[in-house]
CSV table of C-alpha atoms in Angstrom, one decimal:
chain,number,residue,atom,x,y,z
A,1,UNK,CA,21.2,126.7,-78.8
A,2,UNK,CA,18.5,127.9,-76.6
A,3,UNK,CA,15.1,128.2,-78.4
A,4,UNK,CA,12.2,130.2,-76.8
A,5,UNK,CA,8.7,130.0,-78.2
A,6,UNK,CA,5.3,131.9,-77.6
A,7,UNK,CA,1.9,131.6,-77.6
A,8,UNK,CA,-1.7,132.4,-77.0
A,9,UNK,CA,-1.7,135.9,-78.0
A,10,UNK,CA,-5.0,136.7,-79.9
A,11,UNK,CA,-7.5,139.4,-79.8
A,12,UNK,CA,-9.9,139.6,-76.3
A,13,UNK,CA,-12.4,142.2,-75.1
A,14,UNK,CA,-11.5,144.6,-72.3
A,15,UNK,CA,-11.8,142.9,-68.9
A,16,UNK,CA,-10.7,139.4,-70.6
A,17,UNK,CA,-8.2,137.1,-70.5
A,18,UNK,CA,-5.6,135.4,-72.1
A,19,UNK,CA,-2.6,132.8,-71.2
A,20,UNK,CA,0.7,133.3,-72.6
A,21,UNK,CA,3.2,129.9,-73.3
A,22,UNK,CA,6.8,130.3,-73.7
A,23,UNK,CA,8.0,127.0,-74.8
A,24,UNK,CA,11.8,126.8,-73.8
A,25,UNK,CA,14.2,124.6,-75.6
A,26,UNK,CA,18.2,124.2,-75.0
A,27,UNK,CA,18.2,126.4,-71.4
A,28,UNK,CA,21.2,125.2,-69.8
A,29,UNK,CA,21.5,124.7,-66.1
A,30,UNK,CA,23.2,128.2,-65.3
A,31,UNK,CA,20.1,130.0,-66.7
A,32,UNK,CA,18.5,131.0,-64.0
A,33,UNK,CA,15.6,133.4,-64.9
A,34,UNK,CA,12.9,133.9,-67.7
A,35,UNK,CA,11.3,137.6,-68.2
A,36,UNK,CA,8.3,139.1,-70.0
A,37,UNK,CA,8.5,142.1,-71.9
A,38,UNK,CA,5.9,143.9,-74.1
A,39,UNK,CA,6.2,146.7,-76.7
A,40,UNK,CA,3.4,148.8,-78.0
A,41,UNK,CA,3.6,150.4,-81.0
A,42,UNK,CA,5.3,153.2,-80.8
A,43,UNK,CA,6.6,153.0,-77.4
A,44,UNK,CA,9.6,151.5,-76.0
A,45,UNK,CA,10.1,147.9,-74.8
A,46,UNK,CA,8.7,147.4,-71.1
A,47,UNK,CA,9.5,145.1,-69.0
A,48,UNK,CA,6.2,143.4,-67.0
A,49,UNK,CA,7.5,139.7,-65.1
A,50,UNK,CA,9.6,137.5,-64.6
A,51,UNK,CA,10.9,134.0,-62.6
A,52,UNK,CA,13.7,132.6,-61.5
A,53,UNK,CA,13.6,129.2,-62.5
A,54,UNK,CA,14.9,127.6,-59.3
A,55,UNK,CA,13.5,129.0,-56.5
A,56,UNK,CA,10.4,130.7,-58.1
A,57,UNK,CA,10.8,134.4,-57.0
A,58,UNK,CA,8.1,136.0,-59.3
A,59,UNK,CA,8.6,140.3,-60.0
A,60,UNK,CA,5.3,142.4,-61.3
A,61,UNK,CA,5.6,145.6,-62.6
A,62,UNK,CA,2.8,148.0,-61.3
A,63,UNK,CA,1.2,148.1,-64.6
A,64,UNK,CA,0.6,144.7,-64.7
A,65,UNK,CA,0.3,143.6,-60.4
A,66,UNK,CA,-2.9,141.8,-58.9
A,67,UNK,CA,-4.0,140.2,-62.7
A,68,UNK,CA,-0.5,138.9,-64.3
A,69,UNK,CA,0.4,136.1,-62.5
A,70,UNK,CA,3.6,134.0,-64.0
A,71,UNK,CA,4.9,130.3,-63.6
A,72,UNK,CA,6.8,127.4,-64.6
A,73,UNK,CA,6.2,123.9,-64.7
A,74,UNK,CA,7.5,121.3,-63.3
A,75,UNK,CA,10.2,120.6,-65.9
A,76,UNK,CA,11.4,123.9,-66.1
A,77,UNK,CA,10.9,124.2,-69.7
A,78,UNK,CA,7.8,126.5,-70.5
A,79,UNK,CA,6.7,129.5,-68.6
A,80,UNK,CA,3.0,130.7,-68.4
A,81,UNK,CA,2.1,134.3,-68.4
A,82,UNK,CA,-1.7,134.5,-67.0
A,83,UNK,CA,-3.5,137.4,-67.6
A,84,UNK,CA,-7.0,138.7,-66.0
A,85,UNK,CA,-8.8,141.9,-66.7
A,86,UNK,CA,-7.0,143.1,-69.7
A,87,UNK,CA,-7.1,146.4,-70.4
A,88,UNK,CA,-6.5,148.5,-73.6
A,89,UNK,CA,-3.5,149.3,-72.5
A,90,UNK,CA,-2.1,145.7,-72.3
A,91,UNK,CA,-2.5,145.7,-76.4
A,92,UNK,CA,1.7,145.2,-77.2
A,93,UNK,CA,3.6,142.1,-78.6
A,94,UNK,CA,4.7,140.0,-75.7
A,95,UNK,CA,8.1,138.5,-75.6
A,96,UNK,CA,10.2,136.0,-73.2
A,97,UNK,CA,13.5,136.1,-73.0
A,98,UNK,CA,15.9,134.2,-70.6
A,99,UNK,CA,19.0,135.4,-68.7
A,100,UNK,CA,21.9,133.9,-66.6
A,101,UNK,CA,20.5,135.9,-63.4
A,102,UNK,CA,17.9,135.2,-60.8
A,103,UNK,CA,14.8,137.1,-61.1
A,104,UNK,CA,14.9,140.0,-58.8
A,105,UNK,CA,12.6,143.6,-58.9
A,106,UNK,CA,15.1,145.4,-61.1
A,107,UNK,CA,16.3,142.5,-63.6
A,108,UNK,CA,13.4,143.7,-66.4
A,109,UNK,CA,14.9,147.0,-66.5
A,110,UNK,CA,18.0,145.5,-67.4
A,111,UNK,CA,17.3,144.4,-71.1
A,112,UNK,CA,21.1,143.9,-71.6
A,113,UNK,CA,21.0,140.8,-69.2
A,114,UNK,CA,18.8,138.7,-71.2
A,115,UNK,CA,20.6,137.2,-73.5
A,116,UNK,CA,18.0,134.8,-75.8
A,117,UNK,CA,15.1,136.3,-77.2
A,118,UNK,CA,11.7,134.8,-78.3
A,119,UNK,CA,9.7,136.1,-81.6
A,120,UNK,CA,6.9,137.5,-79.7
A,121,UNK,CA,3.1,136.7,-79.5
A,122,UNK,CA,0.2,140.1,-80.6
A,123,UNK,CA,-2.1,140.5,-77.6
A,124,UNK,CA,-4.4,143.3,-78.6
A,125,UNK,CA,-7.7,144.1,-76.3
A,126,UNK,CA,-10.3,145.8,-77.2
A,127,UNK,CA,-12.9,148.5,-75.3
């Protein structure tokens, strides 16, 4: 059963930062991309990143491009979503999710694809 965990969400000023964990657990070897998502209340689920596991290909969406950077380590089993210069808008619950495709520029906007879901970590930023 794959398990997907995350972390470091808190509360930062604007122009902060913050580092995201997802801690994976039971990712088999055909799964071959992780994603990050966010949703703000009141708005729909938006897809920001993601990595294929493999090879590395990293995707940013414009929102997030030049102060998201995302990575794995060396075991493959926890993904790191670094964030600089956080803005207000950035204020959502974060969520990684994993999928049996590679990370390409369209994969986020295809929610249906990613098939095991974390719980989500609150990153709210303040002006």
């Amino acid at each position: 059963e794959v398990q997907l965990v995350e972390s470091g969400g808190g509360l930062v000023q604007a122009g902060g930062s913050l580092r995201l964990s997802c801690a994976a657990s039971g990712l088999g070897s055909d799964h071959r991309g992780i994603g990050w998502f966010r949703q703000a209340p009141g708005k729909e689920r938006e897809g920001v990143s993601c990595i294929s596991i493999r090879d590395g290909f990293r995707y940013y969406a414009d929102s997030v491009k030049d102060r998201f950077t995302v990575s794995t380590n060396n075991a493959k089993n926890r993904v790191t979503l670094q964030m600089n210069s956080l803005e207000p808008e950035d204020t959502a619950r974060y969520y990684c999710a994993a999928t049996f495709f590679e990370c390409t520029n369209t994969i986020v906007h295809r929610e249906r694809v990613f098939t095991s879901w974390g719980q989500g970590t609150q990153v709210t930023v303040a002006s």
